[in-house]
Amino acid sequence: MAVKINPKRIRKDFPIFSRERKLAYLDNAATTQKPKCVIDAEKNFYGSTNANVHRGLYKISERATEMYEKAHEKTAEFVGAGGMQEIIFTRNATESLNVVAGSIGKTLKAGDEVVLTLMEHHSNIVPWQQLQRKGVKLRYVGFGKDGKLDYNEFEQCIGKNTKVVSFVHASNVLGSINDAKKICKIAHENGAIAVVDGAQSVPHMEVDVKKMDCDFLAFSAHKMLGPMGIGILYGKEEALLKMEPFLYGGDMIKSVGKFEASWNTLPWKFEAGTPNVAGAIGFSAAIGYLENIGMQNVRKHEEEITEYALRKLSEIGGLEIYGSRNAQDRLGVISFNVEGLHPHDVAALLDEEGIAIRAGHACAQPLLAQLGVNAVCRASFYVYNTKEEVDRLCKAIGKCKSILM
Ligand code: C6P
């Protein structure tokens, strides 16, 4: 059963909040703040264990290798993967999705189809668009005014030519949580691979790759209290074994001749070159921190704060809120527009009040086109946000209206 968390207590673990005392940080969908344990883990690595991994026959290198591999194991446990062979570290979710599209793309041919949704972040559109050069066709499943995907349209879009269904688990604009298990099942029934963009879901709820039965899951450490520059690609072992590498070079090989090479075992086959060891160790600390809070409790806190924010924001006149009005259907991500005001102006004025939100197209232009707007304001929450911050947001929006209108 979920337990109530205390965001005011949690804030004390984040050095930035003791420096920026007035900051209401509401841009967590872009990146999250870092607790001291994560900052220390990265710092300690450089101060005490810095060495390259899988290469040195001396103690600190062996220790660095052990810590780096442990970070893979911890990540595997966190998402319910079969072991570290199924966890590849990349730079970010974008790179993870590029690895999948690039590698699977090598096996696709003219006439093959990739099904996406209109809710995708550009990271899950642009890599697949590149395959159109080979004659691969893209198809899109739409969503309704309530921010829900049209599951019937999935059934219509997916056919005998569909090779990949790649979709966002939770939207970075609408906050909608999609039924990933259902979509993976539809994909598999039609012989297609299911790729899940978990950049917004994994940080905020329990995600189990086995229960979901996806073939691939991409996410980023920096959106879940971890360092920037470390991304994660989970892949089912059998899928990764069949897949060609995407990047080539050191550490991903077993042997190299003048004209050919053979590949290392998993997951190293997909990790070419010197990896972000400090980042992986920092990420491991972030997972530990989130596990201490408990992912069910993270979700409960965000549901509560989202419900409160949806209610309070709806009380402000002239505000259009996008997506479902039910906090249970969505993450703590709320996009809105203030009638007559440009989102950039709203964000700039909120900043004057010490409130950080995102404004713009949120790297989801096809989604915004479906909403009929070029830009939105977006507030997004995490474990350290409070209802008082939501009150400050609402008050500041009221002030914006009185100054700008
Ligand atoms: N969305 C946002 O403000 P990277 O940048 O590679 O860590 O994550 C990419 C990404 C992929 N999928 C989804 C659903 C995302 O939301 C993001 C990142 C940020 O909404 C930065 S644009």
Coordinates of C-alpha atoms and ligand atoms in Angstrom, one line a residue:
M1 CA 0.0 0.0 0.0
A2 CA 1.2 3.5 -0.9
V3 CA 2.4 5.7 2.0
K4 CA 2.3 9.6 2.0
I5 CA 5.6 11.1 1.4
N6 CA 6.9 14.4 2.9
P7 CA 8.1 16.7 0.1
K8 CA 9.4 19.3 2.6
R9 CA 11.6 16.6 4.2
I10 CA 12.8 15.4 0.8
R11 CA 13.7 18.9 -0.3
K12 CA 16.4 18.9 2.4
D13 CA 18.3 16.3 0.4
F14 CA 18.7 18.6 -2.6
P15 CA 21.5 21.2 -2.3
I16 CA 19.9 23.4 -4.9
F17 CA 16.9 24.1 -2.7
S18 CA 18.9 25.5 0.1
R19 CA 20.7 27.8 -2.3
E20 CA 17.7 28.8 -4.4
R21 CA 15.3 29.3 -1.5
K22 CA 12.5 30.9 -3.5
L23 CA 12.7 28.5 -6.4
A24 CA 9.5 26.6 -7.3
Y25 CA 11.0 24.1 -9.8
L26 CA 8.1 22.9 -12.0
D27 CA 10.1 21.7 -15.0
N28 CA 10.7 18.2 -14.0
A29 CA 9.6 16.7 -17.3
A30 CA 12.6 18.5 -18.8
T31 CA 15.1 17.4 -16.1
T32 CA 15.0 16.8 -12.4
Q33 CA 17.1 18.2 -9.6
K34 CA 19.8 16.0 -8.0
P35 CA 20.0 14.8 -4.4
K36 CA 23.3 15.0 -2.5
C37 CA 23.8 11.2 -2.6
V38 CA 23.8 11.4 -6.5
I39 CA 26.2 14.4 -6.6
D40 CA 28.5 12.7 -4.0
A41 CA 28.5 9.3 -5.9
E42 CA 29.7 11.0 -9.1
K43 CA 32.2 13.2 -7.2
N44 CA 33.6 10.2 -5.2
F45 CA 34.1 8.2 -8.3
Y46 CA 36.4 10.9 -9.8
G47 CA 38.1 11.4 -6.4
S48 CA 38.7 7.8 -5.5
T49 CA 38.1 5.3 -8.2
N50 CA 38.6 7.1 -11.5
A51 CA 39.9 4.6 -14.2
N52 CA 38.6 3.2 -17.4
V53 CA 36.5 0.1 -17.3
H54 CA 37.0 -3.4 -18.9
R55 CA 40.6 -2.4 -19.8
G56 CA 42.9 -2.0 -16.7
L57 CA 44.5 -4.9 -14.9
Y58 CA 45.0 -2.8 -11.7
K59 CA 42.9 -2.3 -8.6
I60 CA 41.1 1.0 -9.3
S61 CA 40.1 -0.1 -12.8
E62 CA 38.8 -3.4 -11.4
R63 CA 36.8 -1.4 -8.8
A64 CA 35.5 1.0 -11.5
T65 CA 34.5 -2.0 -13.6
E66 CA 32.7 -3.7 -10.7
M67 CA 30.8 -0.4 -9.9
Y68 CA 29.9 0.1 -13.5
E69 CA 28.6 -3.4 -13.9
K70 CA 26.7 -3.2 -10.6
A71 CA 24.9 -0.1 -12.0
H72 CA 23.7 -2.2 -14.9
E73 CA 22.4 -4.8 -12.4
K74 CA 20.6 -2.3 -10.3
T75 CA 18.9 -0.8 -13.3
A76 CA 17.9 -4.3 -14.5
E77 CA 16.3 -5.0 -11.1
F78 CA 14.6 -1.6 -11.1
V79 CA 12.7 -2.3 -14.3
G80 CA 12.3 -6.0 -13.9
A81 CA 14.7 -7.0 -16.6
G82 CA 16.3 -10.5 -16.8
G83 CA 19.8 -9.3 -15.9
M84 CA 22.5 -6.8 -16.8
Q85 CA 22.9 -8.3 -20.3
E86 CA 19.6 -6.6 -21.1
I87 CA 20.7 -3.1 -20.0
I88 CA 22.6 -0.9 -22.3
F89 CA 23.9 2.5 -21.2
T90 CA 23.7 5.3 -23.7
R91 CA 23.8 9.1 -23.4
N92 CA 20.1 9.7 -23.1
A93 CA 16.6 8.4 -24.1
T94 CA 17.1 10.0 -27.5
E95 CA 20.3 8.0 -28.2
S96 CA 18.5 4.8 -26.9
L97 CA 15.7 5.3 -29.5
N98 CA 18.3 6.0 -32.2
V99 CA 20.1 2.8 -31.4
V100 CA 16.9 0.8 -31.8
A101 CA 15.7 2.6 -35.0
G102 CA 19.2 2.5 -36.5
S103 CA 19.8 -1.1 -35.7
I104 CA 16.4 -2.5 -36.6
G105 CA 16.3 -0.1 -39.5
K106 CA 19.1 -2.1 -41.1
T107 CA 16.8 -5.1 -41.4
L108 CA 13.7 -3.2 -42.8
K109 CA 13.0 -2.9 -46.5
A110 CA 10.7 -0.9 -48.8
G111 CA 7.0 -1.4 -47.9
D112 CA 7.7 -2.3 -44.3
E113 CA 5.7 -0.1 -41.9
V114 CA 6.5 1.5 -38.5
V115 CA 3.5 2.6 -36.4
L116 CA 3.9 5.6 -34.1
T117 CA 1.4 7.8 -32.3
L118 CA 0.7 11.5 -32.6
M119 CA 1.8 11.9 -29.0
E120 CA 5.5 11.2 -29.7
H121 CA 8.4 13.3 -28.6
H122 CA 10.6 14.2 -31.6
S123 CA 13.1 11.6 -30.3
N124 CA 10.7 8.8 -31.3
I125 CA 9.7 10.4 -34.6
V126 CA 12.9 11.7 -36.3
P127 CA 15.0 8.5 -36.0
W128 CA 12.2 6.5 -37.7
Q129 CA 11.6 9.2 -40.4
Q130 CA 15.2 8.5 -41.6
L131 CA 14.0 5.0 -42.7
Q132 CA 11.7 6.5 -45.2
R133 CA 14.7 6.8 -47.5
K134 CA 14.6 3.0 -47.7
G135 CA 10.9 3.1 -48.6
V136 CA 9.8 2.3 -45.0
K137 CA 6.3 3.8 -44.4
L138 CA 5.3 5.6 -41.2
R139 CA 1.8 5.5 -39.8
Y140 CA 0.3 7.4 -36.9
V141 CA -2.3 6.6 -34.3
G142 CA -4.2 9.7 -33.1
F143 CA -5.7 10.7 -29.7
G144 CA -8.9 12.3 -28.6
K145 CA -9.7 15.6 -26.7
D146 CA -9.4 13.7 -23.4
G147 CA -5.8 12.9 -24.2
K148 CA -6.5 9.2 -24.7
L149 CA -5.0 7.2 -27.6
D150 CA -7.5 5.8 -30.0
Y151 CA -6.9 2.0 -29.4
N152 CA -9.3 1.1 -32.3
E153 CA -7.0 3.0 -34.6
F154 CA -4.1 0.8 -33.5
E155 CA -6.0 -2.2 -34.7
Q156 CA -6.6 -0.4 -38.0
C157 CA -3.1 0.9 -38.5
I158 CA -1.3 -2.3 -37.7
G159 CA -1.3 -4.9 -40.5
K160 CA 0.8 -7.5 -42.1
N161 CA 3.5 -5.0 -43.2
T162 CA 4.0 -3.6 -39.7
K163 CA 7.4 -4.5 -38.4
V164 CA 7.7 -2.0 -35.4
V165 CA 5.2 -0.3 -33.1
S166 CA 7.1 2.5 -31.2
F167 CA 5.1 4.5 -28.7
V168 CA 5.4 6.8 -25.8
H169 CA 4.4 5.3 -22.4
A170 CA 3.5 8.7 -20.9
S171 CA 3.2 11.9 -22.9
N172 CA 5.5 14.8 -22.0
V173 CA 2.7 17.3 -23.0
L174 CA -0.6 15.7 -22.1
G175 CA 0.7 13.6 -19.3
S176 CA -1.5 10.8 -20.6
I177 CA -0.4 7.3 -19.4
N178 CA -0.9 4.9 -22.3
D179 CA -1.8 1.3 -21.8
A180 CA 1.6 -0.1 -22.8
K181 CA 0.7 -3.7 -22.0
K182 CA -2.2 -3.5 -24.4
I183 CA -0.2 -1.9 -27.2
C184 CA 2.6 -4.4 -26.9
K185 CA 0.1 -7.2 -27.1
I186 CA -1.5 -5.8 -30.2
A187 CA 2.0 -5.4 -31.7
H188 CA 3.0 -8.9 -30.9
E189 CA -0.2 -10.4 -32.2
N190 CA 0.7 -8.9 -35.5
G191 CA 4.3 -10.1 -35.5
A192 CA 5.7 -6.6 -34.8
I193 CA 8.4 -5.4 -32.3
A194 CA 7.2 -3.2 -29.5
V195 CA 9.4 -0.2 -28.6
V196 CA 8.4 1.9 -25.6
D197 CA 9.6 5.4 -24.9
G198 CA 9.6 5.4 -21.1
A199 CA 11.4 8.8 -20.7
Q200 CA 8.5 10.2 -18.7
S201 CA 7.0 7.0 -17.2
V202 CA 10.0 5.2 -15.6
P203 CA 10.8 8.2 -13.3
H204 CA 7.3 8.5 -12.0
M205 CA 5.7 5.0 -11.6
E206 CA 6.5 1.3 -11.3
V207 CA 7.5 0.0 -14.7
D208 CA 8.1 -3.7 -15.2
V209 CA 9.4 -4.7 -18.6
K210 CA 8.3 -8.3 -18.2
K211 CA 4.7 -7.4 -17.2
M212 CA 4.5 -4.9 -20.0
D213 CA 6.1 -7.4 -22.4
C214 CA 7.9 -4.8 -24.5
D215 CA 10.9 -5.6 -26.6
F216 CA 12.7 -2.3 -25.9
L217 CA 12.3 0.4 -23.3
A218 CA 14.2 3.7 -23.5
F219 CA 14.7 6.2 -20.7
S220 CA 17.0 8.9 -19.3
A221 CA 18.7 9.1 -15.9
H222 CA 18.5 12.9 -15.6
K223 CA 14.7 12.8 -15.5
M224 CA 14.8 10.6 -12.4
L225 CA 17.2 12.4 -10.1
G226 CA 20.3 10.9 -11.9
P227 CA 23.1 12.7 -13.8
M228 CA 22.8 14.1 -17.3
G229 CA 24.6 12.2 -20.0
I230 CA 23.4 8.7 -19.1
G231 CA 20.6 7.0 -20.9
I232 CA 19.2 3.5 -20.7
L233 CA 18.1 1.0 -23.3
Y234 CA 16.5 -2.1 -22.1
G235 CA 16.2 -4.8 -24.7
K236 CA 14.9 -8.4 -24.5
E237 CA 18.0 -10.7 -24.6
E238 CA 16.8 -12.6 -27.7
A239 CA 16.1 -9.3 -29.5
L240 CA 19.5 -7.9 -28.6
L241 CA 21.3 -11.1 -29.7
K242 CA 19.7 -10.8 -33.1
M243 CA 20.3 -7.1 -33.5
E244 CA 23.3 -5.5 -35.3
P245 CA 25.3 -3.0 -33.3
F246 CA 24.7 0.7 -34.1
L247 CA 28.0 2.2 -33.0
Y248 CA 31.3 0.5 -33.7
G249 CA 34.7 0.8 -32.0
G250 CA 36.5 -0.2 -28.8
D251 CA 35.0 -2.5 -26.1
M252 CA 32.1 -3.7 -28.3
I253 CA 34.2 -6.2 -30.2
K254 CA 35.5 -9.7 -29.4
S255 CA 38.2 -9.6 -32.1
V256 CA 39.2 -7.4 -35.0
G257 CA 41.0 -8.3 -38.1
K258 CA 42.1 -6.0 -41.0
F259 CA 38.8 -6.5 -42.8
E260 CA 36.3 -7.9 -40.3
A261 CA 35.4 -7.9 -36.6
S262 CA 33.2 -10.0 -34.3
W263 CA 31.1 -8.7 -31.4
N264 CA 31.4 -8.7 -27.7
T265 CA 28.8 -10.3 -25.4
L266 CA 25.7 -8.4 -24.2
P267 CA 25.4 -5.7 -23.2
W268 CA 28.9 -4.5 -24.2
K269 CA 28.2 -5.2 -27.9
F270 CA 26.1 -2.0 -27.8
E271 CA 28.4 0.1 -25.7
A272 CA 31.2 1.3 -28.0
G273 CA 34.0 3.5 -26.6
T274 CA 34.6 4.7 -23.1
P275 CA 31.3 5.0 -21.3
N276 CA 30.0 7.5 -18.8
V277 CA 31.1 5.5 -15.7
A278 CA 30.6 8.3 -13.2
G279 CA 27.1 8.9 -14.6
A280 CA 26.2 5.3 -14.3
I281 CA 27.4 5.2 -10.7
G282 CA 25.5 8.4 -10.0
F283 CA 22.4 6.9 -11.6
S284 CA 22.7 3.8 -9.4
A285 CA 22.6 6.2 -6.4
A286 CA 19.5 7.9 -7.9
I287 CA 17.7 4.5 -8.2
G288 CA 18.6 3.7 -4.6
Y289 CA 17.1 7.0 -3.5
L290 CA 13.9 6.4 -5.4
E291 CA 13.7 2.9 -4.1
N292 CA 13.9 4.2 -0.6
I293 CA 10.9 6.5 -1.2
G294 CA 9.1 3.7 -3.1
M295 CA 7.8 4.1 -6.6
Q296 CA 4.2 3.6 -5.5
N297 CA 4.6 6.5 -3.1
V298 CA 6.2 8.6 -5.8
R299 CA 3.2 8.0 -8.0
K300 CA 0.7 8.6 -5.1
H301 CA 2.3 12.0 -4.3
E302 CA 2.2 13.1 -7.9
E303 CA -1.3 12.0 -8.4
E304 CA -2.4 14.0 -5.4
I305 CA -0.5 17.2 -6.4
T306 CA -1.8 16.8 -10.0
E307 CA -5.3 16.5 -8.8
Y308 CA -4.9 19.6 -6.7
A309 CA -3.2 21.5 -9.6
L310 CA -5.9 20.5 -12.1
R311 CA -8.6 21.8 -9.7
K312 CA -6.8 25.1 -8.9
L313 CA -5.8 25.8 -12.5
S314 CA -9.4 25.2 -13.7
E315 CA -10.6 27.9 -11.3
I316 CA -8.6 30.5 -13.2
G317 CA -10.6 32.0 -16.1
G318 CA -9.4 31.9 -19.6
L319 CA -7.0 29.0 -19.2
E320 CA -7.1 26.0 -21.6
I321 CA -5.8 22.8 -20.0
Y322 CA -4.9 20.0 -22.4
G323 CA -5.6 16.3 -21.8
S324 CA -7.6 14.4 -19.2
R325 CA -9.0 16.2 -16.2
N326 CA -8.6 13.0 -14.2
A327 CA -5.2 12.8 -12.3
Q328 CA -5.4 9.0 -12.4
D329 CA -5.1 9.0 -16.2
R330 CA -2.0 11.1 -16.2
L331 CA 1.4 12.0 -14.9
G332 CA 2.2 15.2 -13.0
V333 CA 2.6 17.0 -16.3
I334 CA 0.1 19.8 -17.1
S335 CA 0.2 21.8 -20.3
F336 CA -2.0 24.8 -20.7
N337 CA -2.4 28.1 -22.5
V338 CA -3.6 31.5 -21.1
E339 CA -6.0 33.1 -23.5
G340 CA -4.4 36.0 -25.3
L341 CA -0.9 35.4 -23.9
H342 CA 2.1 33.9 -25.5
P343 CA 3.5 31.0 -23.4
H344 CA 7.0 32.6 -23.6
D345 CA 5.7 35.7 -22.0
V346 CA 3.9 33.7 -19.3
A347 CA 7.1 31.7 -18.6
A348 CA 9.2 34.9 -18.4
L349 CA 6.8 36.5 -15.9
L350 CA 6.6 33.3 -13.8
D351 CA 10.4 33.3 -13.7
E352 CA 10.2 36.8 -12.1
E353 CA 8.2 35.1 -9.3
G354 CA 10.8 32.3 -8.9
I355 CA 8.7 29.8 -10.7
A356 CA 10.4 27.6 -13.4
I357 CA 8.1 26.1 -16.0
R358 CA 8.7 25.1 -19.7
A359 CA 7.1 27.0 -22.6
G360 CA 7.3 26.2 -26.3
H361 CA 6.6 23.2 -28.4
A362 CA 8.0 20.7 -25.9
C363 CA 9.7 18.8 -28.7
A364 CA 6.3 17.4 -29.7
Q365 CA 5.3 19.5 -32.8
P366 CA 2.9 16.9 -34.4
L367 CA 1.1 16.6 -31.0
L368 CA 0.8 20.4 -30.8
A369 CA -0.4 20.5 -34.4
Q370 CA -3.2 18.1 -33.4
L371 CA -4.1 20.5 -30.5
G372 CA -4.1 23.4 -33.0
V373 CA -1.4 25.4 -31.1
N374 CA 2.3 26.2 -31.7
A375 CA 3.3 26.4 -28.1
V376 CA 2.1 25.6 -24.6
C377 CA 3.0 26.4 -21.0
R378 CA 3.9 23.3 -19.0
A379 CA 4.2 22.7 -15.3
S380 CA 5.6 19.3 -14.2
F381 CA 6.0 17.9 -10.7
Y382 CA 8.2 15.5 -8.8
V383 CA 8.8 14.2 -5.3
Y384 CA 9.9 17.5 -3.8
N385 CA 7.1 19.7 -5.1
T386 CA 4.4 20.9 -2.7
K387 CA 0.8 22.2 -3.0
E388 CA 2.1 25.6 -1.8
E389 CA 4.1 25.7 -5.0
V390 CA 0.9 25.0 -7.0
D391 CA -0.8 27.9 -5.2
R392 CA 2.2 30.1 -6.1
L393 CA 1.9 29.1 -9.7
C394 CA -1.8 29.9 -9.8
K395 CA -1.3 33.3 -8.1
A396 CA 1.5 34.1 -10.5
I397 CA -0.7 33.2 -13.5
G398 CA -3.3 35.6 -12.2
K399 CA -0.7 38.3 -11.9
C400 CA 0.5 37.6 -15.5
K401 CA -3.1 38.1 -16.7
S402 CA -3.4 41.4 -14.9
I403 CA 0.0 42.8 -16.1
L404 CA -0.2 41.5 -19.7
M405 CA -3.8 41.8 -20.7
Ligands
C6P1 N1 11.6 15.6 -23.0 C1 10.9 17.7 -22.1 O1 11.0 18.8 -21.6 P1 16.4 13.0 -23.6 O2 16.4 14.5 -23.9 O3 17.1 12.2 -24.6 O4 16.8 12.8 -22.2 O5 14.9 12.6 -23.6 C2 14.1 12.7 -24.8 C3 12.7 12.4 -24.5 C4 12.1 11.3 -25.1 N2 10.8 11.0 -24.9 C5 10.0 11.8 -24.1 C6 8.6 11.4 -23.9 C7 10.6 13.0 -23.5 O6 9.8 13.7 -22.8 C8 11.9 13.3 -23.8 C9 12.5 14.5 -23.2 C10 12.0 16.8 -22.3 O7 9.7 17.3 -22.4 C11 13.1 17.5 -23.1 S1 12.7 18.0 -24.7

